[in-house]
mmCIF file of the C-alpha atoms, coordinates in Angstrom:
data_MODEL
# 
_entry.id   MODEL 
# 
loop_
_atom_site.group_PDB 
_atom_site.id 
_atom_site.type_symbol 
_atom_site.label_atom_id 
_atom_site.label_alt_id 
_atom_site.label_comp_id 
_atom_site.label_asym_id 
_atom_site.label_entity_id 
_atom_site.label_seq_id 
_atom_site.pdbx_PDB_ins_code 
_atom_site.Cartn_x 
_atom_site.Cartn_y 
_atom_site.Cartn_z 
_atom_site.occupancy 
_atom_site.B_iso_or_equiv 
_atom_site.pdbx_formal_charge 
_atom_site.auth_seq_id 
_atom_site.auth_comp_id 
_atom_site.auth_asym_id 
_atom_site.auth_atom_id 
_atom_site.pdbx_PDB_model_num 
ATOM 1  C CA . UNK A 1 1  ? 3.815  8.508   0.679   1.00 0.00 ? 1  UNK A CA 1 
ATOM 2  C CA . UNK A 1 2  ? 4.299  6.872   -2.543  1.00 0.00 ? 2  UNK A CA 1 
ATOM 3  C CA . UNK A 1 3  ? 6.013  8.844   -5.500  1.00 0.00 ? 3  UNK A CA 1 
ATOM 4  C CA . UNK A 1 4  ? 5.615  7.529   -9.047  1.00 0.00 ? 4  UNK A CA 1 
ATOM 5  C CA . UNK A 1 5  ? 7.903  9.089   -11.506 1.00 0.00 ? 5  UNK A CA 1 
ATOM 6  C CA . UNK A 1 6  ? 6.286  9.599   -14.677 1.00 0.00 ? 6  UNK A CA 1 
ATOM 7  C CA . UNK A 1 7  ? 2.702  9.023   -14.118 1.00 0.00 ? 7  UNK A CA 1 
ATOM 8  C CA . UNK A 1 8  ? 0.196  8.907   -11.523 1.00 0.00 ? 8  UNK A CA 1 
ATOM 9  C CA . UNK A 1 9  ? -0.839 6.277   -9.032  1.00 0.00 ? 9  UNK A CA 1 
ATOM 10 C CA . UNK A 1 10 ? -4.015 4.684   -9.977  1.00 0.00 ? 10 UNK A CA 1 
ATOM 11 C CA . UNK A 1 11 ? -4.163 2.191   -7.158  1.00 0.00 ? 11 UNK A CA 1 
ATOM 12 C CA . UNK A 1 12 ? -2.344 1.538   -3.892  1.00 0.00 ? 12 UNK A CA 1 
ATOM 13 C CA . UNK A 1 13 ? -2.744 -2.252  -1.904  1.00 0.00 ? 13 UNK A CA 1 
ATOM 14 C CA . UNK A 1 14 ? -1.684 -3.518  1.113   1.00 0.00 ? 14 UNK A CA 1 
ATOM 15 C CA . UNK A 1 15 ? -1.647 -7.398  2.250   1.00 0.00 ? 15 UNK A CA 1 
ATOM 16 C CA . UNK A 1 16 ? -0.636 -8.717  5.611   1.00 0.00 ? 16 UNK A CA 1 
ATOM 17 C CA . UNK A 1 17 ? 0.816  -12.255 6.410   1.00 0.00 ? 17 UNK A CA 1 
ATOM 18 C CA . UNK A 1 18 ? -0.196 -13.262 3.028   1.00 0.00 ? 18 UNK A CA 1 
ATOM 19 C CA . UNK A 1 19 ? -3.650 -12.581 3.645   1.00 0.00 ? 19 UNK A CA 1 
ATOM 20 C CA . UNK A 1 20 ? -6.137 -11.026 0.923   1.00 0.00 ? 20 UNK A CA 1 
ATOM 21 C CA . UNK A 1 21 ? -5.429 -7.429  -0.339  1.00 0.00 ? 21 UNK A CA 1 
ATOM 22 C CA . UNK A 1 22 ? -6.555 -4.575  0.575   1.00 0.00 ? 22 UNK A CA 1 
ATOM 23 C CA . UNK A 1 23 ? -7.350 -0.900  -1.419  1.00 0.00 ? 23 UNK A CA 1 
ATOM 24 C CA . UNK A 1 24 ? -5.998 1.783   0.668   1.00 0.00 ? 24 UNK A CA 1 
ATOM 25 C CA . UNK A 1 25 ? -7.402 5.005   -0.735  1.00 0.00 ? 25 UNK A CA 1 
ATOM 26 C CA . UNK A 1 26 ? -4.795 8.560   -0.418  1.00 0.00 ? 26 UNK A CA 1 
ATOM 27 C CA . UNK A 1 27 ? -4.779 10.782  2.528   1.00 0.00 ? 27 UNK A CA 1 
ATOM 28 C CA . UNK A 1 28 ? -6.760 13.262  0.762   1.00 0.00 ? 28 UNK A CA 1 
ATOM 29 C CA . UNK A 1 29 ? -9.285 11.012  -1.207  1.00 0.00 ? 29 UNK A CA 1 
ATOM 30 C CA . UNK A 1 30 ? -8.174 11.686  -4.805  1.00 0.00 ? 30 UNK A CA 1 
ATOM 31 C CA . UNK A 1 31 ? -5.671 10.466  -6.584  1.00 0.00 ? 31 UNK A CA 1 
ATOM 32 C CA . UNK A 1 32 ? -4.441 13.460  -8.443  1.00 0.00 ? 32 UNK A CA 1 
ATOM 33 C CA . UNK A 1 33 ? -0.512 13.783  -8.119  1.00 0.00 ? 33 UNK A CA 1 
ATOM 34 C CA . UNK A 1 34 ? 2.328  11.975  -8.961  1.00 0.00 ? 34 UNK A CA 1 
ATOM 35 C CA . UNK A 1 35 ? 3.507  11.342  -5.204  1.00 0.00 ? 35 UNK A CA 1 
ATOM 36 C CA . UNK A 1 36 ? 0.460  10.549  -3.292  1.00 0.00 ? 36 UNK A CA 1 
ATOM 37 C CA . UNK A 1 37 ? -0.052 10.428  0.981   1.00 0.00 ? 37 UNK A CA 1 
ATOM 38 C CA . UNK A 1 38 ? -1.171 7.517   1.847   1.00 0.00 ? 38 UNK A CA 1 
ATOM 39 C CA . UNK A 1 39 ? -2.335 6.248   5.782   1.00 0.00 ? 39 UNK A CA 1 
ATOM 40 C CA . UNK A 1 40 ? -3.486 3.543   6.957   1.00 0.00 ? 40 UNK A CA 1 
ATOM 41 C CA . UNK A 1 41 ? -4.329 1.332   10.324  1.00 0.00 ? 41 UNK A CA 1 
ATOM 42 C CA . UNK A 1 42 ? -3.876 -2.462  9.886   1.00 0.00 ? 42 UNK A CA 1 
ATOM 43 C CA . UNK A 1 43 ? -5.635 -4.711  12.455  1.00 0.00 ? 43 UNK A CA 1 
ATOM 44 C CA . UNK A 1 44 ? -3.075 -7.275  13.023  1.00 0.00 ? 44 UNK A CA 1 
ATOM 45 C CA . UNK A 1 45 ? -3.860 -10.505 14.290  1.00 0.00 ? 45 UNK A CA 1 
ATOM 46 C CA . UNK A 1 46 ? -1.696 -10.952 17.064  1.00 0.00 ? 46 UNK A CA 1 
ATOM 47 C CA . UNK A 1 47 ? 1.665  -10.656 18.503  1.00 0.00 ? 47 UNK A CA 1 
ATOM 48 C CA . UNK A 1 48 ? 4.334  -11.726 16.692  1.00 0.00 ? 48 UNK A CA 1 
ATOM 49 C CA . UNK A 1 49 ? 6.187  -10.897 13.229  1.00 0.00 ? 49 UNK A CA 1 
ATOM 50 C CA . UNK A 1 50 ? 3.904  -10.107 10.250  1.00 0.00 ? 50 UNK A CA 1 
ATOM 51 C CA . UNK A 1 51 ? 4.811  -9.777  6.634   1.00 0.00 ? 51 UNK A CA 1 
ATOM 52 C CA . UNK A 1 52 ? 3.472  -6.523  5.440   1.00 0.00 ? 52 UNK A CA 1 
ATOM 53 C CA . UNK A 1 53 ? 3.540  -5.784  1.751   1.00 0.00 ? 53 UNK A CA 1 
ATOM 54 C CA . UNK A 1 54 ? 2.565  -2.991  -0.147  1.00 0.00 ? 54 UNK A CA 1 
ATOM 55 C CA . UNK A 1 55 ? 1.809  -2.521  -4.223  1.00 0.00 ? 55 UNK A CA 1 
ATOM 56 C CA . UNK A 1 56 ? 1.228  0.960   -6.386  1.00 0.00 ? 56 UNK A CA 1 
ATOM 57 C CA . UNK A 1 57 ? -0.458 0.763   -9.309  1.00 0.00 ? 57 UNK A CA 1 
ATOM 58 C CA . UNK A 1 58 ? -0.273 3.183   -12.254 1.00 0.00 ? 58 UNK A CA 1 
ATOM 59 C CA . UNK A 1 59 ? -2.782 3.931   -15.395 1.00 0.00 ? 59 UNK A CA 1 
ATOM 60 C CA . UNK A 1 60 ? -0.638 1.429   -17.292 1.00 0.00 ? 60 UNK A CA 1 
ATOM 61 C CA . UNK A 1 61 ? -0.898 -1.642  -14.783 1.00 0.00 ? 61 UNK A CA 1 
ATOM 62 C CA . UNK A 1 62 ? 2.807  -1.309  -14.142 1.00 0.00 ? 62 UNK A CA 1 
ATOM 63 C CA . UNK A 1 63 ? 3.447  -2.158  -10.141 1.00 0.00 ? 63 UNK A CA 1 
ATOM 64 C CA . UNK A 1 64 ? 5.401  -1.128  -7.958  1.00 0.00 ? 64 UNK A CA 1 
ATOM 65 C CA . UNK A 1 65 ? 6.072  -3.142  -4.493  1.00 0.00 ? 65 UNK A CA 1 
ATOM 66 C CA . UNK A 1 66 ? 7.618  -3.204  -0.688  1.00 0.00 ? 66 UNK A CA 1 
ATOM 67 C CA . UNK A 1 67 ? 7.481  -5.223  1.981   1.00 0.00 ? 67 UNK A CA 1 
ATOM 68 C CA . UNK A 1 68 ? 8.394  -4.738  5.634   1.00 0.00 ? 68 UNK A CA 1 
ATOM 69 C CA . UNK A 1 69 ? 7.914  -7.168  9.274   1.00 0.00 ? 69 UNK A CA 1 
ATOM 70 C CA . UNK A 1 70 ? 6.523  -5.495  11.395  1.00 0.00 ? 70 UNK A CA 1 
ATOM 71 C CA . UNK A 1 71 ? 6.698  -6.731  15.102  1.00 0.00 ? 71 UNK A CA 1 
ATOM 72 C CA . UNK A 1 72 ? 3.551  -6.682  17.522  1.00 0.00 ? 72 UNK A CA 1 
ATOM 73 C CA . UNK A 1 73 ? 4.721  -7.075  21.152  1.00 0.00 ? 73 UNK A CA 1 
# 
């Protein structure tokens, strides 16, 4: 989930291992609230460490980002 204090999301991104990004739309298709459920499956390329990173977007353009490795055995 992804809480934005103050405003609403407007757009939520994911890229893998520096790859190109990609829209993840909410859990429940609209985005309406000011914390927002968000899923989604990422096809990873192969075993291994990958660099996930994640950005939120509000109305205003202001971003917010993480970033994780996850580990495919």
């Amino acid at each position: 989930a992804v809480d934005q204090p103050g405003g609403r999301i407007a757009r939520l991104r994911v890229a893998v291992d520096g790859g190109p990004w990609q829209v993840i739309a909410p859990s429940d298709g609209v985005l309406d609230e000011a914390a927002e459920p968000f899923e989604a499956s990422l096809a990873l390329p192969q075993t291994g460490a990958h660099d996930v990173v994640v950005q939120a977007y509000d109305a205003q353009d202001n971003v917010g980002a993480a970033a994780a490795v996850v580990k495919v055995r």
